[in-house]
Amino acid sequence: MPDRRARLAAARLYLVCDARGDGRDLAAFLDAALRGGVDLIQLRDKRGDDEAILRAAPLFRAAADAHDALFVLNDRPDLVAETGADGAHVGQDDIGVPQARVAVGDDRIVGLSTHTPAQVDAAAQDDVDYFAVGPVHATPTKPGRPAVGLELIEHAASEPRRVPWFAIGGLDATTLPAAVAAGARRAVVVRALTAASDPEATARALRAELEAGVGAA
């Protein structure tokens, strides 16, 4: 997939989901979210073992392929080739970016979480293809990680960045507008879609909010 980075550059809405889809029909849920405008899906399963990840990965891969989207693994660069993922996302306390790059290769993408201005600035110069900025708000998906607020979004948006970046953390229909006003043009969501009664409509509304920000920039 030689256009991975071009797809990434055009991406606006990024969904993180575990291997169970919070009890939903996982394939149907992913299809609905992608129909609504999700560009990138991440399989993040802190409780699952390798077998669970490998079992769920084909559903993510098939859903991404059906909608011309990207599929990324969380924290597991070592399984990227086996799952056919487009890349991996790592945190500040996970495997380092250089090691992740070696594991996934130059043709696939590497993303990185950032939580401070220094980390944002370093990521913009590092060998990453995108980075996430947050958590903007406290969220149960990141227990023990304090919210960074909108100031870090404003910092990330204060100057042009070499690679795309996404706001993350407690973003939904009520909180996304403030993040967009602070300068976010891309967002990562979890519960906003996994807990939505209509994930397709919710994804469509979230994407529209992001695109409105792009149009106003």
PDB file of N, CA, C and O in Angstrom, residues 95-137:
ATOM      1  N   ILE A  95       7.848   0.539  23.508  1.00  0.00           N
ATOM      2  CA  ILE A  95       9.031   0.381  22.676  1.00  0.00           C
ATOM      3  C   ILE A  95       9.347   1.726  22.009  1.00  0.00           C
ATOM      4  O   ILE A  95       8.447   2.485  21.646  1.00  0.00           O
ATOM      5  N   GLY A  96      10.625   2.050  21.892  1.00  0.00           N
ATOM      6  CA  GLY A  96      11.019   3.327  21.308  1.00  0.00           C
ATOM      7  C   GLY A  96      10.686   3.423  19.828  1.00  0.00           C
ATOM      8  O   GLY A  96      10.518   2.408  19.137  1.00  0.00           O
ATOM      9  N   VAL A  97      10.588   4.654  19.343  1.00  0.00           N
ATOM     10  CA  VAL A  97      10.274   4.865  17.929  1.00  0.00           C
ATOM     11  C   VAL A  97      11.302   4.205  17.006  1.00  0.00           C
ATOM     12  O   VAL A  97      10.921   3.565  16.014  1.00  0.00           O
ATOM     13  N   PRO A  98      12.613   4.312  17.271  1.00  0.00           N
ATOM     14  CA  PRO A  98      13.569   3.643  16.370  1.00  0.00           C
ATOM     15  C   PRO A  98      13.346   2.135  16.279  1.00  0.00           C
ATOM     16  O   PRO A  98      13.414   1.553  15.191  1.00  0.00           O
ATOM     17  N   GLN A  99      13.063   1.504  17.424  1.00  0.00           N
ATOM     18  CA  GLN A  99      12.809   0.060  17.413  1.00  0.00           C
ATOM     19  C   GLN A  99      11.501  -0.265  16.702  1.00  0.00           C
ATOM     20  O   GLN A  99      11.403  -1.270  15.982  1.00  0.00           O
ATOM     21  N   ALA A 100      10.497   0.586  16.896  1.00  0.00           N
ATOM     22  CA  ALA A 100       9.235   0.368  16.195  1.00  0.00           C
ATOM     23  C   ALA A 100       9.419   0.489  14.694  1.00  0.00           C
ATOM     24  O   ALA A 100       8.847  -0.291  13.925  1.00  0.00           O
ATOM     25  N   ARG A 101      10.214   1.458  14.274  1.00  0.00           N
ATOM     26  CA  ARG A 101      10.470   1.636  12.841  1.00  0.00           C
ATOM     27  C   ARG A 101      11.168   0.416  12.256  1.00  0.00           C
ATOM     28  O   ARG A 101      10.815  -0.049  11.155  1.00  0.00           O
ATOM     29  N   VAL A 102      12.120  -0.118  12.972  1.00  0.00           N
ATOM     30  CA  VAL A 102      12.807  -1.330  12.489  1.00  0.00           C
ATOM     31  C   VAL A 102      11.817  -2.472  12.352  1.00  0.00           C
ATOM     32  O   VAL A 102      11.836  -3.225  11.371  1.00  0.00           O
ATOM     33  N   ALA A 103      10.906  -2.589  13.332  1.00  0.00           N
ATOM     34  CA  ALA A 103       9.954  -3.699  13.329  1.00  0.00           C
ATOM     35  C   ALA A 103       8.953  -3.601  12.188  1.00  0.00           C
ATOM     36  O   ALA A 103       8.600  -4.609  11.573  1.00  0.00           O
ATOM     37  N   VAL A 104       8.459  -2.388  11.902  1.00  0.00           N
ATOM     38  CA  VAL A 104       7.407  -2.261  10.884  1.00  0.00           C
ATOM     39  C   VAL A 104       7.955  -1.993   9.493  1.00  0.00           C
ATOM     40  O   VAL A 104       7.267  -2.246   8.496  1.00  0.00           O
ATOM     41  N   GLY A 105       9.184  -1.466   9.407  1.00  0.00           N
ATOM     42  CA  GLY A 105       9.763  -1.166   8.109  1.00  0.00           C
ATOM     43  C   GLY A 105       9.431   0.239   7.637  1.00  0.00           C
ATOM     44  O   GLY A 105       8.576   0.928   8.194  1.00  0.00           O
ATOM     45  N   ASP A 106      10.108   0.662   6.597  1.00  0.00           N
ATOM     46  CA  ASP A 106       9.948   2.033   6.103  1.00  0.00           C
ATOM     47  C   ASP A 106       8.644   2.255   5.357  1.00  0.00           C
ATOM     48  O   ASP A 106       8.203   3.404   5.218  1.00  0.00           O
ATOM     49  N   ASP A 107       8.022   1.189   4.861  1.00  0.00           N
ATOM     50  CA  ASP A 107       6.809   1.357   4.060  1.00  0.00           C
ATOM     51  C   ASP A 107       5.553   1.499   4.912  1.00  0.00           C
ATOM     52  O   ASP A 107       4.512   1.916   4.400  1.00  0.00           O
ATOM     53  N   ARG A 108       5.647   1.145   6.180  1.00  0.00           N
ATOM     54  CA  ARG A 108       4.491   1.248   7.066  1.00  0.00           C
ATOM     55  C   ARG A 108       4.640   2.454   7.987  1.00  0.00           C
ATOM     56  O   ARG A 108       5.701   3.066   8.063  1.00  0.00           O
ATOM     57  N   ILE A 109       3.571   2.784   8.706  1.00  0.00           N
ATOM     58  CA  ILE A 109       3.559   4.008   9.489  1.00  0.00           C
ATOM     59  C   ILE A 109       3.755   3.731  10.978  1.00  0.00           C
ATOM     60  O   ILE A 109       3.400   2.666  11.479  1.00  0.00           O
ATOM     61  N   VAL A 110       4.342   4.717  11.648  1.00  0.00           N
ATOM     62  CA  VAL A 110       4.547   4.674  13.094  1.00  0.00           C
ATOM     63  C   VAL A 110       3.938   5.933  13.693  1.00  0.00           C
ATOM     64  O   VAL A 110       4.226   7.048  13.241  1.00  0.00           O
ATOM     65  N   GLY A 111       3.086   5.755  14.697  1.00  0.00           N
ATOM     66  CA  GLY A 111       2.501   6.875  15.414  1.00  0.00           C
ATOM     67  C   GLY A 111       2.972   6.882  16.857  1.00  0.00           C
ATOM     68  O   GLY A 111       3.367   5.851  17.405  1.00  0.00           O
ATOM     69  N   LEU A 112       2.907   8.059  17.492  1.00  0.00           N
ATOM     70  CA  LEU A 112       3.430   8.222  18.842  1.00  0.00           C
ATOM     71  C   LEU A 112       2.495   9.090  19.682  1.00  0.00           C
ATOM     72  O   LEU A 112       1.981  10.104  19.198  1.00  0.00           O
ATOM     73  N   SER A 113       2.286   8.727  20.938  1.00  0.00           N
ATOM     74  CA  SER A 113       1.521   9.546  21.874  1.00  0.00           C
ATOM     75  C   SER A 113       2.426  10.637  22.463  1.00  0.00           C
ATOM     76  O   SER A 113       3.590  10.380  22.773  1.00  0.00           O
ATOM     77  N   THR A 114       1.880  11.837  22.643  1.00  0.00           N
ATOM     78  CA  THR A 114       2.624  12.922  23.285  1.00  0.00           C
ATOM     79  C   THR A 114       1.739  13.566  24.345  1.00  0.00           C
ATOM     80  O   THR A 114       0.517  13.644  24.187  1.00  0.00           O
ATOM     81  N   HIS A 115       2.379  14.052  25.427  1.00  0.00           N
ATOM     82  CA  HIS A 115       1.634  14.581  26.566  1.00  0.00           C
ATOM     83  C   HIS A 115       2.162  15.919  27.069  1.00  0.00           C
ATOM     84  O   HIS A 115       1.575  16.501  27.980  1.00  0.00           O
ATOM     85  N   THR A 116       3.268  16.399  26.508  1.00  0.00           N
ATOM     86  CA  THR A 116       3.866  17.658  26.953  1.00  0.00           C
ATOM     87  C   THR A 116       4.336  18.445  25.732  1.00  0.00           C
ATOM     88  O   THR A 116       4.535  17.870  24.649  1.00  0.00           O
ATOM     89  N   PRO A 117       4.552  19.763  25.885  1.00  0.00           N
ATOM     90  CA  PRO A 117       5.079  20.539  24.753  1.00  0.00           C
ATOM     91  C   PRO A 117       6.403  19.988  24.230  1.00  0.00           C
ATOM     92  O   PRO A 117       6.619  19.942  23.009  1.00  0.00           O
ATOM     93  N   ALA A 118       7.276  19.562  25.137  1.00  0.00           N
ATOM     94  CA  ALA A 118       8.565  19.023  24.697  1.00  0.00           C
ATOM     95  C   ALA A 118       8.382  17.760  23.871  1.00  0.00           C
ATOM     96  O   ALA A 118       9.078  17.548  22.859  1.00  0.00           O
ATOM     97  N   GLN A 119       7.453  16.904  24.280  1.00  0.00           N
ATOM     98  CA  GLN A 119       7.206  15.677  23.518  1.00  0.00           C
ATOM     99  C   GLN A 119       6.588  15.984  22.156  1.00  0.00           C
ATOM    100  O   GLN A 119       6.913  15.331  21.167  1.00  0.00           O
ATOM    101  N   VAL A 120       5.696  16.973  22.107  1.00  0.00           N
ATOM    102  CA  VAL A 120       5.114  17.387  20.824  1.00  0.00           C
ATOM    103  C   VAL A 120       6.214  17.864  19.886  1.00  0.00           C
ATOM    104  O   VAL A 120       6.285  17.460  18.718  1.00  0.00           O
ATOM    105  N   ASP A 121       7.094  18.716  20.390  1.00  0.00           N
ATOM    106  CA  ASP A 121       8.151  19.262  19.542  1.00  0.00           C
ATOM    107  C   ASP A 121       9.132  18.187  19.100  1.00  0.00           C
ATOM    108  O   ASP A 121       9.601  18.190  17.958  1.00  0.00           O
ATOM    109  N   ALA A 122       9.428  17.243  19.997  1.00  0.00           N
ATOM    110  CA  ALA A 122      10.335  16.158  19.635  1.00  0.00           C
ATOM    111  C   ALA A 122       9.705  15.246  18.595  1.00  0.00           C
ATOM    112  O   ALA A 122      10.372  14.808  17.646  1.00  0.00           O
ATOM    113  N   ALA A 123       8.413  14.954  18.756  1.00  0.00           N
ATOM    114  CA  ALA A 123       7.733  14.078  17.796  1.00  0.00           C
ATOM    115  C   ALA A 123       7.730  14.693  16.411  1.00  0.00           C
ATOM    116  O   ALA A 123       7.841  13.981  15.403  1.00  0.00           O
ATOM    117  N   ALA A 124       7.593  15.999  16.351  1.00  0.00           N
ATOM    118  CA  ALA A 124       7.565  16.668  15.050  1.00  0.00           C
ATOM    119  C   ALA A 124       8.888  16.528  14.310  1.00  0.00           C
ATOM    120  O   ALA A 124       8.938  16.686  13.087  1.00  0.00           O
ATOM    121  N   GLN A 125       9.959  16.229  15.053  1.00  0.00           N
ATOM    122  CA  GLN A 125      11.274  16.055  14.435  1.00  0.00           C
ATOM    123  C   GLN A 125      11.722  14.602  14.387  1.00  0.00           C
ATOM    124  O   GLN A 125      12.748  14.285  13.805  1.00  0.00           O
ATOM    125  N   ASP A 126      10.948  13.726  15.010  1.00  0.00           N
ATOM    126  CA  ASP A 126      11.330  12.319  15.137  1.00  0.00           C
ATOM    127  C   ASP A 126      10.906  11.543  13.888  1.00  0.00           C
ATOM    128  O   ASP A 126      10.236  12.072  13.003  1.00  0.00           O
ATOM    129  N   ASP A 127      11.275  10.273  13.851  1.00  0.00           N
ATOM    130  CA  ASP A 127      10.945   9.422  12.708  1.00  0.00           C
ATOM    131  C   ASP A 127       9.556   8.814  12.894  1.00  0.00           C
ATOM    132  O   ASP A 127       9.379   7.600  12.890  1.00  0.00           O
ATOM    133  N   VAL A 128       8.551   9.679  13.097  1.00  0.00           N
ATOM    134  CA  VAL A 128       7.172   9.226  13.196  1.00  0.00           C
ATOM    135  C   VAL A 128       6.385   9.770  12.014  1.00  0.00           C
ATOM    136  O   VAL A 128       6.748  10.776  11.403  1.00  0.00           O
ATOM    137  N   ASP A 129       5.296   9.087  11.701  1.00  0.00           N
ATOM    138  CA  ASP A 129       4.446   9.517  10.594  1.00  0.00           C
ATOM    139  C   ASP A 129       3.276  10.354  11.070  1.00  0.00           C
ATOM    140  O   ASP A 129       2.674  11.092  10.282  1.00  0.00           O
ATOM    141  N   TYR A 130       2.925  10.231  12.353  1.00  0.00           N
ATOM    142  CA  TYR A 130       1.915  11.084  12.965  1.00  0.00           C
ATOM    143  C   TYR A 130       2.102  11.017  14.471  1.00  0.00           C
ATOM    144  O   TYR A 130       2.789  10.131  14.993  1.00  0.00           O
ATOM    145  N   PHE A 131       1.493  11.961  15.194  1.00  0.00           N
ATOM    146  CA  PHE A 131       1.492  11.857  16.645  1.00  0.00           C
ATOM    147  C   PHE A 131       0.137  12.296  17.192  1.00  0.00           C
ATOM    148  O   PHE A 131      -0.614  13.020  16.533  1.00  0.00           O
ATOM    149  N   ALA A 132      -0.154  11.810  18.392  1.00  0.00           N
ATOM    150  CA  ALA A 132      -1.401  12.149  19.071  1.00  0.00           C
ATOM    151  C   ALA A 132      -1.078  13.042  20.255  1.00  0.00           C
ATOM    152  O   ALA A 132      -0.070  12.835  20.946  1.00  0.00           O
ATOM    153  N   VAL A 133      -1.933  14.023  20.504  1.00  0.00           N
ATOM    154  CA  VAL A 133      -1.710  15.030  21.537  1.00  0.00           C
ATOM    155  C   VAL A 133      -2.814  14.917  22.584  1.00  0.00           C
ATOM    156  O   VAL A 133      -3.994  15.106  22.268  1.00  0.00           O
ATOM    157  N   GLY A 134      -2.441  14.609  23.830  1.00  0.00           N
ATOM    158  CA  GLY A 134      -3.472  14.493  24.859  1.00  0.00           C
ATOM    159  C   GLY A 134      -2.993  13.701  26.063  1.00  0.00           C
ATOM    160  O   GLY A 134      -1.784  13.523  26.237  1.00  0.00           O
ATOM    161  N   PRO A 135      -3.937  13.230  26.882  1.00  0.00           N
ATOM    162  CA  PRO A 135      -5.385  13.336  26.720  1.00  0.00           C
ATOM    163  C   PRO A 135      -5.902  14.740  27.034  1.00  0.00           C
ATOM    164  O   PRO A 135      -5.540  15.316  28.052  1.00  0.00           O
ATOM    165  N   VAL A 136      -6.714  15.277  26.139  1.00  0.00           N
ATOM    166  CA  VAL A 136      -7.267  16.604  26.340  1.00  0.00           C
ATOM    167  C   VAL A 136      -8.109  16.630  27.612  1.00  0.00           C
ATOM    168  O   VAL A 136      -8.038  17.565  28.406  1.00  0.00           O
ATOM    169  N   HIS A 137      -8.916  15.584  27.798  1.00  0.00           N
ATOM    170  CA  HIS A 137      -9.738  15.436  28.997  1.00  0.00           C
ATOM    171  C   HIS A 137      -9.423  14.098  29.643  1.00  0.00           C
ATOM    172  O   HIS A 137      -8.978  13.162  28.968  1.00  0.00           O
TER     173      HIS A 137
END
